[in-house]
PDB file of C-alpha atoms in Angstrom:
ATOM      1  CA  UNK A 231     -18.120  -0.159 -33.484  1.00 54.00           C
ATOM      2  CA  UNK A 232     -19.138   1.519 -36.644  1.00 58.00           C
ATOM      3  CA  UNK A 233     -16.669   4.237 -36.575  1.00 56.00           C
ATOM      4  CA  UNK A 234     -14.452   1.256 -36.114  1.00 57.00           C
ATOM      5  CA  UNK A 235     -15.306  -0.120 -39.546  1.00 60.00           C
ATOM      6  CA  UNK A 236     -14.793   3.588 -40.998  1.00 60.00           C
ATOM      7  CA  UNK A 237     -11.399   4.109 -39.560  1.00 60.00           C
ATOM      8  CA  UNK A 238     -10.508   0.278 -40.909  1.00 59.00           C
ATOM      9  CA  UNK A 239     -12.800   0.496 -43.986  1.00 61.00           C
ATOM     10  CA  UNK A 240      -9.673   0.433 -46.592  1.00 65.00           C
ATOM     11  CA  UNK A 241      -8.668  -3.025 -44.973  1.00 60.00           C
ATOM     12  CA  UNK A 242     -11.622  -4.705 -44.231  1.00 59.00           C
ATOM     13  CA  UNK A 243     -12.647  -4.117 -47.761  1.00 56.00           C
ATOM     14  CA  UNK A 244      -8.864  -4.658 -49.580  1.00 62.00           C
ATOM     15  CA  UNK A 245      -8.150  -7.636 -47.178  1.00 63.00           C
ATOM     16  CA  UNK A 246     -11.251  -9.368 -46.098  1.00 57.00           C
ATOM     17  CA  UNK A 247     -10.276  -8.563 -42.219  1.00 68.00           C
ATOM     18  CA  UNK A 248     -13.850  -8.082 -41.156  1.00 66.00           C
ATOM     19  CA  UNK A 249     -13.288 -11.034 -38.468  1.00 67.00           C
ATOM     20  CA  UNK A 250     -10.002  -8.811 -36.888  1.00 72.00           C
ATOM     21  CA  UNK A 251     -13.274  -6.187 -36.022  1.00 70.00           C
ATOM     22  CA  UNK A 252     -15.460  -9.486 -34.324  1.00 71.00           C
ATOM     23  CA  UNK A 253     -12.357 -10.171 -32.482  1.00 72.00           C
ATOM     24  CA  UNK A 254     -11.598  -6.540 -31.333  1.00 72.00           C
ATOM     25  CA  UNK A 255     -15.202  -6.486 -29.754  1.00 69.00           C
ATOM     26  CA  UNK A 256     -13.830  -9.445 -27.395  1.00 69.00           C
ATOM     27  CA  UNK A 257     -10.520  -8.116 -26.981  1.00 68.00           C
ATOM     28  CA  UNK A 258     -11.168  -5.039 -25.835  1.00 67.00           C
ATOM     29  CA  UNK A 259      -7.464  -3.869 -26.460  1.00 69.00           C
ATOM     30  CA  UNK A 260      -7.866  -0.278 -27.086  1.00 66.00           C
ATOM     31  CA  UNK A 261      -4.895  -0.907 -29.545  1.00 67.00           C
ATOM     32  CA  UNK A 262      -4.617  -3.120 -33.481  1.00 70.00           C
ATOM     33  CA  UNK A 263      -2.898  -6.090 -32.552  1.00 72.00           C
ATOM     34  CA  UNK A 264      -2.411  -9.183 -35.390  1.00 70.00           C
ATOM     35  CA  UNK A 265      -5.546 -10.994 -34.518  1.00 72.00           C
ATOM     36  CA  UNK A 266      -7.270  -7.534 -34.084  1.00 72.00           C
ATOM     37  CA  UNK A 267      -8.453  -4.152 -34.835  1.00 68.00           C
ATOM     38  CA  UNK A 268      -9.826  -2.130 -31.733  1.00 67.00           C
ATOM     39  CA  UNK A 269     -13.080  -0.581 -31.928  1.00 64.00           C
ATOM     40  CA  UNK A 270     -13.577   1.342 -28.965  1.00 64.00           C
ATOM     41  CA  UNK A 271     -10.430   2.806 -26.192  1.00 64.00           C
ATOM     42  CA  UNK A 272     -11.918   2.470 -22.828  1.00 65.00           C
ATOM     43  CA  UNK A 273     -13.221  -0.926 -23.928  1.00 72.00           C
ATOM     44  CA  UNK A 274     -10.322  -2.146 -22.293  1.00 77.00           C
ATOM     45  CA  UNK A 275     -11.033  -1.307 -18.940  1.00 78.00           C
ATOM     46  CA  UNK A 276     -14.566  -3.292 -19.253  1.00 78.00           C
ATOM     47  CA  UNK A 277     -12.631  -6.746 -19.730  1.00 81.00           C
ATOM     48  CA  UNK A 278     -10.492  -6.362 -17.304  1.00 83.00           C
ATOM     49  CA  UNK A 279     -12.658  -5.929 -14.880  1.00 83.00           C
ATOM     50  CA  UNK A 280     -14.392  -8.439 -15.434  1.00 85.00           C
ATOM     51  CA  UNK A 281     -11.547 -10.864 -15.575  1.00 87.00           C
ATOM     52  CA  UNK A 282     -10.853  -9.352 -12.546  1.00 88.00           C
ATOM     53  CA  UNK A 283     -13.974 -10.504 -11.079  1.00 87.00           C
ATOM     54  CA  UNK A 284     -13.922 -13.597 -11.949  1.00 89.00           C
ATOM     55  CA  UNK A 285     -10.714 -13.748 -10.649  1.00 89.00           C
ATOM     56  CA  UNK A 286     -11.427 -12.540  -7.214  1.00 87.00           C
ATOM     57  CA  UNK A 287     -14.736 -15.402  -7.265  1.00 88.00           C
ATOM     58  CA  UNK A 288     -12.203 -18.446  -7.688  1.00 89.00           C
ATOM     59  CA  UNK A 289      -9.874 -16.835  -5.464  1.00 88.00           C
ATOM     60  CA  UNK A 290     -10.099 -16.199  -1.811  1.00 87.00           C
ATOM     61  CA  UNK A 291      -8.442 -13.159  -0.712  1.00 88.00           C
ATOM     62  CA  UNK A 292      -6.528 -13.533   2.758  1.00 88.00           C
ATOM     63  CA  UNK A 293      -3.468 -12.234   3.452  1.00 87.00           C
ATOM     64  CA  UNK A 294      -1.288 -15.329   2.227  1.00 90.00           C
ATOM     65  CA  UNK A 295      -3.220 -15.243  -1.254  1.00 90.00           C
ATOM     66  CA  UNK A 296      -3.001 -11.466  -1.949  1.00 90.00           C
ATOM     67  CA  UNK A 297       1.091 -11.228  -1.280  1.00 91.00           C
ATOM     68  CA  UNK A 298       1.494 -14.583  -4.109  1.00 92.00           C
ATOM     69  CA  UNK A 299      -0.802 -12.486  -6.069  1.00 92.00           C
ATOM     70  CA  UNK A 300       0.836  -8.760  -5.570  1.00 92.00           C
ATOM     71  CA  UNK A 301       4.157 -11.186  -6.414  1.00 93.00           C
ATOM     72  CA  UNK A 302       3.059 -12.985  -9.429  1.00 92.00           C
ATOM     73  CA  UNK A 303       2.581  -9.525 -10.702  1.00 91.00           C
ATOM     74  CA  UNK A 304       5.727  -7.621 -10.315  1.00 91.00           C
ATOM     75  CA  UNK A 305       7.060 -10.855 -11.930  1.00 92.00           C
ATOM     76  CA  UNK A 306       5.087 -10.854 -14.410  1.00 90.00           C
ATOM     77  CA  UNK A 307       5.085  -7.484 -15.875  1.00 88.00           C
ATOM     78  CA  UNK A 308       9.205  -7.572 -15.383  1.00 89.00           C
ATOM     79  CA  UNK A 309       9.631 -10.205 -17.979  1.00 89.00           C
ATOM     80  CA  UNK A 310       6.980  -9.087 -19.885  1.00 86.00           C
ATOM     81  CA  UNK A 311       8.997  -5.477 -20.464  1.00 84.00           C
ATOM     82  CA  UNK A 312      12.472  -7.603 -20.584  1.00 83.00           C
ATOM     83  CA  UNK A 313      11.243 -10.144 -23.678  1.00 84.00           C
ATOM     84  CA  UNK A 314       9.194  -7.906 -25.158  1.00 79.00           C
ATOM     85  CA  UNK A 315       5.460  -9.848 -24.465  1.00 77.00           C
ATOM     86  CA  UNK A 316       2.460  -8.485 -25.626  1.00 74.00           C
ATOM     87  CA  UNK A 317      -0.522 -10.826 -24.546  1.00 77.00           C
ATOM     88  CA  UNK A 318      -4.052  -9.793 -25.804  1.00 75.00           C
ATOM     89  CA  UNK A 319      -7.858  -9.807 -24.468  1.00 78.00           C
ATOM     90  CA  UNK A 320      -6.411  -6.856 -21.971  1.00 79.00           C
ATOM     91  CA  UNK A 321      -4.089 -10.101 -19.934  1.00 84.00           C
ATOM     92  CA  UNK A 322      -1.530  -7.935 -19.382  1.00 85.00           C
ATOM     93  CA  UNK A 323      -3.344  -4.923 -18.302  1.00 86.00           C
ATOM     94  CA  UNK A 324      -5.656  -7.176 -15.839  1.00 88.00           C
ATOM     95  CA  UNK A 325      -3.075  -8.672 -14.008  1.00 89.00           C
ATOM     96  CA  UNK A 326      -0.927  -5.554 -13.877  1.00 89.00           C
ATOM     97  CA  UNK A 327      -4.053  -4.255 -11.747  1.00 89.00           C
ATOM     98  CA  UNK A 328      -4.690  -7.153  -9.402  1.00 91.00           C
ATOM     99  CA  UNK A 329      -3.058  -4.786  -6.344  1.00 90.00           C
ATOM    100  CA  UNK A 330      -4.927  -1.924  -7.125  1.00 87.00           C
ATOM    101  CA  UNK A 331      -8.192  -4.122  -6.692  1.00 86.00           C
ATOM    102  CA  UNK A 332      -6.437  -5.557  -3.654  1.00 88.00           C
ATOM    103  CA  UNK A 333      -5.757  -2.429  -2.025  1.00 84.00           C
ATOM    104  CA  UNK A 334      -9.217  -1.155  -2.673  1.00 80.00           C
ATOM    105  CA  UNK A 335     -10.281  -4.468  -0.947  1.00 81.00           C
ATOM    106  CA  UNK A 336      -8.520  -4.066   2.070  1.00 81.00           C
ATOM    107  CA  UNK A 337      -8.574  -0.361   2.604  1.00 76.00           C
ATOM    108  CA  UNK A 338     -12.841  -1.367   2.832  1.00 74.00           C
ATOM    109  CA  UNK A 339     -12.576  -4.723   4.324  1.00 74.00           C
ATOM    110  CA  UNK A 340     -10.582  -2.482   7.475  1.00 67.00           C
ATOM    111  CA  UNK A 341     -12.723   1.232   7.388  1.00 62.00           C
ATOM    112  CA  UNK A 342     -10.199   3.103   6.409  1.00 63.00           C
ATOM    113  CA  UNK A 343     -11.749   5.672   5.256  1.00 62.00           C
ATOM    114  CA  UNK A 344     -14.792   5.868   7.538  1.00 62.00           C
ATOM    115  CA  UNK A 345     -12.228   5.829  10.588  1.00 67.00           C
ATOM    116  CA  UNK A 346     -10.549   9.161   9.565  1.00 69.00           C
ATOM    117  CA  UNK A 347     -13.100  11.876  10.513  1.00 69.00           C
ATOM    118  CA  UNK A 348     -10.467  15.140  11.017  1.00 76.00           C
ATOM    119  CA  UNK A 349     -10.591  16.958   7.329  1.00 76.00           C
ATOM    120  CA  UNK A 350      -7.374  18.249   7.480  1.00 82.00           C
ATOM    121  CA  UNK A 351      -5.921  15.177   8.151  1.00 83.00           C
ATOM    122  CA  UNK A 352      -7.287  14.147   4.793  1.00 80.00           C
ATOM    123  CA  UNK A 353      -6.145  17.850   3.393  1.00 85.00           C
ATOM    124  CA  UNK A 354      -2.032  16.566   5.017  1.00 88.00           C
ATOM    125  CA  UNK A 355      -2.879  13.341   3.311  1.00 87.00           C
ATOM    126  CA  UNK A 356      -3.782  14.349  -0.191  1.00 87.00           C
ATOM    127  CA  UNK A 357      -0.834  17.083  -0.467  1.00 90.00           C
ATOM    128  CA  UNK A 358       1.178  14.415   0.410  1.00 91.00           C
ATOM    129  CA  UNK A 359      -0.229  11.877  -2.216  1.00 90.00           C
ATOM    130  CA  UNK A 360      -0.352  14.424  -5.206  1.00 90.00           C
ATOM    131  CA  UNK A 361       3.171  14.675  -4.104  1.00 91.00           C
ATOM    132  CA  UNK A 362       4.575  11.249  -4.040  1.00 91.00           C
ATOM    133  CA  UNK A 363       2.674  11.019  -7.439  1.00 89.00           C
ATOM    134  CA  UNK A 364       4.165  13.952  -8.911  1.00 88.00           C
ATOM    135  CA  UNK A 365       7.686  12.908  -8.075  1.00 90.00           C
ATOM    136  CA  UNK A 366       7.579   9.309  -9.097  1.00 88.00           C
ATOM    137  CA  UNK A 367       6.223  10.619 -12.444  1.00 85.00           C
ATOM    138  CA  UNK A 368       9.206  12.755 -13.041  1.00 86.00           C
ATOM    139  CA  UNK A 369      11.516  10.032 -11.797  1.00 88.00           C
ATOM    140  CA  UNK A 370      10.489   6.990 -13.323  1.00 86.00           C
ATOM    141  CA  UNK A 371       8.252   8.191 -16.205  1.00 84.00           C
ATOM    142  CA  UNK A 372       4.669   7.913 -17.466  1.00 79.00           C
ATOM    143  CA  UNK A 373       2.568   4.512 -17.107  1.00 80.00           C
ATOM    144  CA  UNK A 374      -0.319   3.344 -17.930  1.00 79.00           C
ATOM    145  CA  UNK A 375      -2.700   0.245 -17.534  1.00 77.00           C
ATOM    146  CA  UNK A 376      -3.564   0.500 -20.893  1.00 72.00           C
ATOM    147  CA  UNK A 377      -0.596  -1.375 -22.870  1.00 70.00           C
ATOM    148  CA  UNK A 378       0.664  -1.760 -20.180  1.00 73.00           C
ATOM    149  CA  UNK A 379       3.998   0.249 -19.440  1.00 79.00           C
ATOM    150  CA  UNK A 380       5.133   0.977 -15.596  1.00 82.00           C
ATOM    151  CA  UNK A 381       8.093   3.783 -16.773  1.00 83.00           C
ATOM    152  CA  UNK A 382      11.236   2.489 -15.317  1.00 86.00           C
ATOM    153  CA  UNK A 383      10.718   0.510 -12.112  1.00 88.00           C
ATOM    154  CA  UNK A 384       7.780  -1.774 -11.571  1.00 87.00           C
ATOM    155  CA  UNK A 385       8.145  -0.516  -8.099  1.00 89.00           C
ATOM    156  CA  UNK A 386       8.398   2.716  -8.015  1.00 89.00           C
ATOM    157  CA  UNK A 387       4.854   2.387 -10.087  1.00 88.00           C
ATOM    158  CA  UNK A 388       3.262   0.711  -8.132  1.00 89.00           C
ATOM    159  CA  UNK A 389       3.789   3.363  -5.788  1.00 89.00           C
ATOM    160  CA  UNK A 390       3.064   6.438  -7.495  1.00 88.00           C
ATOM    161  CA  UNK A 391      -0.514   4.456  -8.414  1.00 87.00           C
ATOM    162  CA  UNK A 392      -1.418   4.004  -4.961  1.00 87.00           C
ATOM    163  CA  UNK A 393      -0.505   7.145  -3.535  1.00 89.00           C
ATOM    164  CA  UNK A 394      -3.161   8.156  -6.441  1.00 86.00           C
ATOM    165  CA  UNK A 395      -5.682   6.565  -6.048  1.00 84.00           C
ATOM    166  CA  UNK A 396      -5.435   7.179  -2.302  1.00 85.00           C
ATOM    167  CA  UNK A 397      -5.259  10.759  -3.771  1.00 86.00           C
ATOM    168  CA  UNK A 398      -8.435  10.251  -5.541  1.00 81.00           C
ATOM    169  CA  UNK A 399     -10.378   9.116  -1.925  1.00 80.00           C
ATOM    170  CA  UNK A 400      -8.552  11.945   0.169  1.00 83.00           C
ATOM    171  CA  UNK A 401     -10.299  15.071  -2.911  1.00 81.00           C
ATOM    172  CA  UNK A 402     -13.626  12.687  -2.608  1.00 76.00           C
ATOM    173  CA  UNK A 403     -14.378  12.261   0.986  1.00 75.00           C
ATOM    174  CA  UNK A 404     -13.625  16.333   1.077  1.00 77.00           C
ATOM    175  CA  UNK A 405     -15.380  17.328  -1.545  1.00 74.00           C
ATOM    176  CA  UNK A 406     -18.472  14.923  -0.069  1.00 71.00           C
ATOM    177  CA  UNK A 407     -18.085  16.855   2.794  1.00 67.00           C
ATOM    178  CA  UNK A 408     -17.890  20.223   1.322  1.00 68.00           C
ATOM    179  CA  UNK A 409     -20.679  19.408  -1.410  1.00 63.00           C
ATOM    180  CA  UNK A 410     -23.224  17.638   1.274  1.00 62.00           C
ATOM    181  CA  UNK A 411     -25.917  15.147  -1.007  1.00 60.00           C
ATOM    182  CA  UNK A 412     -25.384  16.693  -4.481  1.00 61.00           C
ATOM    183  CA  UNK A 413     -27.218  13.947  -6.548  1.00 65.00           C
ATOM    184  CA  UNK A 414     -25.555  15.393  -9.631  1.00 64.00           C
ATOM    185  CA  UNK A 415     -22.087  14.820  -8.284  1.00 64.00           C
ATOM    186  CA  UNK A 416     -22.971  11.286  -6.842  1.00 66.00           C
ATOM    187  CA  UNK A 417     -24.483  10.562 -10.873  1.00 67.00           C
ATOM    188  CA  UNK A 418     -21.431  12.017 -12.549  1.00 66.00           C
ATOM    189  CA  UNK A 419     -18.809  10.277 -10.021  1.00 66.00           C
ATOM    190  CA  UNK A 420     -20.701   6.936 -10.354  1.00 66.00           C
ATOM    191  CA  UNK A 421     -21.232   6.425 -13.967  1.00 69.00           C
ATOM    192  CA  UNK A 422     -17.698   8.002 -15.182  1.00 70.00           C
ATOM    193  CA  UNK A 423     -16.687   4.596 -17.742  1.00 67.00           C
ATOM    194  CA  UNK A 424     -19.734   5.606 -19.592  1.00 70.00           C
ATOM    195  CA  UNK A 425     -19.351   9.104 -19.912  1.00 71.00           C
ATOM    196  CA  UNK A 426     -15.681   8.447 -20.570  1.00 68.00           C
ATOM    197  CA  UNK A 427     -17.337   6.379 -23.446  1.00 68.00           C
ATOM    198  CA  UNK A 428     -19.412   8.732 -24.933  1.00 67.00           C
ATOM    199  CA  UNK A 429     -16.435  11.346 -25.124  1.00 67.00           C
ATOM    200  CA  UNK A 430     -14.180   8.891 -26.872  1.00 66.00           C
ATOM    201  CA  UNK A 431     -17.476   7.687 -29.315  1.00 66.00           C
ATOM    202  CA  UNK A 432     -18.912  11.272 -30.132  1.00 67.00           C
ATOM    203  CA  UNK A 433     -15.130  13.945 -29.334  1.00 66.00           C
ATOM    204  CA  UNK A 434     -13.023  11.454 -31.473  1.00 66.00           C
ATOM    205  CA  UNK A 435     -14.135  11.576 -35.210  1.00 68.00           C
ATOM    206  CA  UNK A 436     -15.361  15.144 -35.001  1.00 67.00           C
ATOM    207  CA  UNK A 437     -11.991  15.749 -33.366  1.00 65.00           C
ATOM    208  CA  UNK A 438     -10.937  13.955 -36.918  1.00 67.00           C
ATOM    209  CA  UNK A 439     -13.497  16.039 -39.005  1.00 68.00           C
ATOM    210  CA  UNK A 440     -12.732  19.482 -37.131  1.00 67.00           C
ATOM    211  CA  UNK A 441      -8.527  18.900 -37.473  1.00 66.00           C
ATOM    212  CA  UNK A 442      -9.229  18.552 -41.153  1.00 67.00           C
ATOM    213  CA  UNK A 443     -11.627  21.281 -41.478  1.00 67.00           C
ATOM    214  CA  UNK A 444      -8.959  23.668 -39.224  1.00 64.00           C
ATOM    215  CA  UNK A 445      -5.673  21.727 -40.344  1.00 63.00           C
ATOM    216  CA  UNK A 446      -3.956  24.954 -42.569  1.00 62.00           C
ATOM    217  CA  UNK A 447      -4.959  27.127 -39.367  1.00 61.00           C
ATOM    218  CA  UNK A 448      -2.834  26.843 -36.392  1.00 60.00           C
ATOM    219  CA  UNK A 449      -5.099  28.368 -33.661  1.00 63.00           C
ATOM    220  CA  UNK A 450      -4.969  26.070 -30.409  1.00 64.00           C
ATOM    221  CA  UNK A 451      -7.106  28.125 -28.753  1.00 69.00           C
ATOM    222  CA  UNK A 452     -10.041  27.865 -30.498  1.00 69.00           C
ATOM    223  CA  UNK A 453      -9.270  24.180 -30.976  1.00 66.00           C
ATOM    224  CA  UNK A 454      -9.220  24.130 -26.935  1.00 68.00           C
ATOM    225  CA  UNK A 455     -12.398  26.260 -27.039  1.00 74.00           C
ATOM    226  CA  UNK A 456     -14.234  23.526 -29.586  1.00 72.00           C
ATOM    227  CA  UNK A 457     -12.842  20.348 -27.327  1.00 69.00           C
ATOM    228  CA  UNK A 458     -14.495  22.377 -24.282  1.00 73.00           C
ATOM    229  CA  UNK A 459     -17.722  22.753 -25.874  1.00 78.00           C
ATOM    230  CA  UNK A 460     -18.026  19.798 -26.993  1.00 75.00           C
ATOM    231  CA  UNK A 461     -17.384  17.818 -23.768  1.00 73.00           C
ATOM    232  CA  UNK A 462     -20.064  19.594 -22.259  1.00 77.00           C
ATOM    233  CA  UNK A 463     -22.559  18.684 -24.609  1.00 78.00           C
ATOM    234  CA  UNK A 464     -21.337  15.127 -24.445  1.00 75.00           C
ATOM    235  CA  UNK A 465     -21.417  15.449 -20.713  1.00 75.00           C
ATOM    236  CA  UNK A 466     -24.864  16.993 -20.619  1.00 78.00           C
ATOM    237  CA  UNK A 467     -26.186  14.645 -22.708  1.00 78.00           C
ATOM    238  CA  UNK A 468     -24.901  11.523 -20.844  1.00 76.00           C
ATOM    239  CA  UNK A 469     -26.462  13.110 -17.473  1.00 76.00           C
ATOM    240  CA  UNK A 470     -29.994  12.528 -18.899  1.00 77.00           C
ATOM    241  CA  UNK A 471     -29.024   9.463 -20.229  1.00 75.00           C
ATOM    242  CA  UNK A 472     -27.851   7.995 -17.207  1.00 77.00           C
ATOM    243  CA  UNK A 473     -31.418   9.809 -15.318  1.00 76.00           C
ATOM    244  CA  UNK A 474     -33.575   8.207 -18.010  1.00 75.00           C
ATOM    245  CA  UNK A 475     -32.072   4.469 -17.246  1.00 74.00           C
ATOM    246  CA  UNK A 476     -30.964   4.397 -13.785  1.00 74.00           C
ATOM    247  CA  UNK A 477     -34.147   3.317 -12.331  1.00 74.00           C
ATOM    248  CA  UNK A 478     -34.223   0.247 -14.827  1.00 75.00           C
ATOM    249  CA  UNK A 479     -31.142  -0.976 -14.096  1.00 69.00           C
ATOM    250  CA  UNK A 480     -29.668   0.557 -11.297  1.00 70.00           C
ATOM    251  CA  UNK A 481     -26.746  -1.949 -10.595  1.00 62.00           C
ATOM    252  CA  UNK A 482     -25.666  -1.121 -14.041  1.00 59.00           C
ATOM    253  CA  UNK A 483     -25.499   2.322 -13.561  1.00 62.00           C
ATOM    254  CA  UNK A 484     -23.788   2.565 -10.012  1.00 58.00           C
ATOM    255  CA  UNK A 485     -26.844   3.481  -7.613  1.00 58.00           C
TER     256      UNK A 485
END
C-alpha cells in the first residue's frame, strides 16, 4: 500500500480520492477501476481464493453441481466478453477459476495422482501437457486470470489451463521423487504466494528506480542480471521470514 500511495500521490493530493485507495484494499483487482486504485498486483488471487472458499462452503460439490457451475462459468465469460463487462472485487476472475478448483477437488478425491506409480507415465503426461499448452497458446492467443481474458475461445482456454495444471502436477511429482524430503523445496513451493507478493513489493519500485537510472543506456543484459540478483535476494529474505513464522502460524504458511 505505501508504494501504491506513492504511485497515486498526485491524484490523491489533487482530487482527494484517497477513498479509492481504501476500496482497492478490499477490491483486490490488479488494475485501476472507476471506484478504486490497485494496491498490490497479486492481491486479486487472495480475494478470489476467499470467494471460492465461501462459494464451495455454500454449494455441495457433486457431479451435478459441478457440471452446472462449469456451465455458468463458460456462459458468464462468453457474455462478459461479448458485452464488455468488467465486474469489480475480482468476481469475474473467481468465476473463471471455478473449473480449476473443481478439477483439483475431484483429482484429490479420486486419488488420481497417488494412483500413478510409474515414473515413465508421469514423463509422458508432462510432455503431452506441455505440448497441448503450447499449441493452445499459439492458436488461441494469450490468456490471464486477472482481468480476465481467455483468448479467442473459452473452451480452448480451459483445455490449456487444465493441461497446465496437469503439467505442474507431473513435474512436481517427478521432482518430489528425485529430490526426496527436501525441506527447502517444500518451504518455497508451499509459500509461493508470499514470495510473489514480496517480489512485487520489492522489485517493482526498485525496477522503476533502476530503469530511470539506466534510461540512457540500452544494456538489456545489465538489466536482466540486476533483475536476477534482486529476485535471488528477495527469495533469500522471504525464506528466512517464512522459517521464522511458520511454527507460529502453520496453517497460514502451508504446513
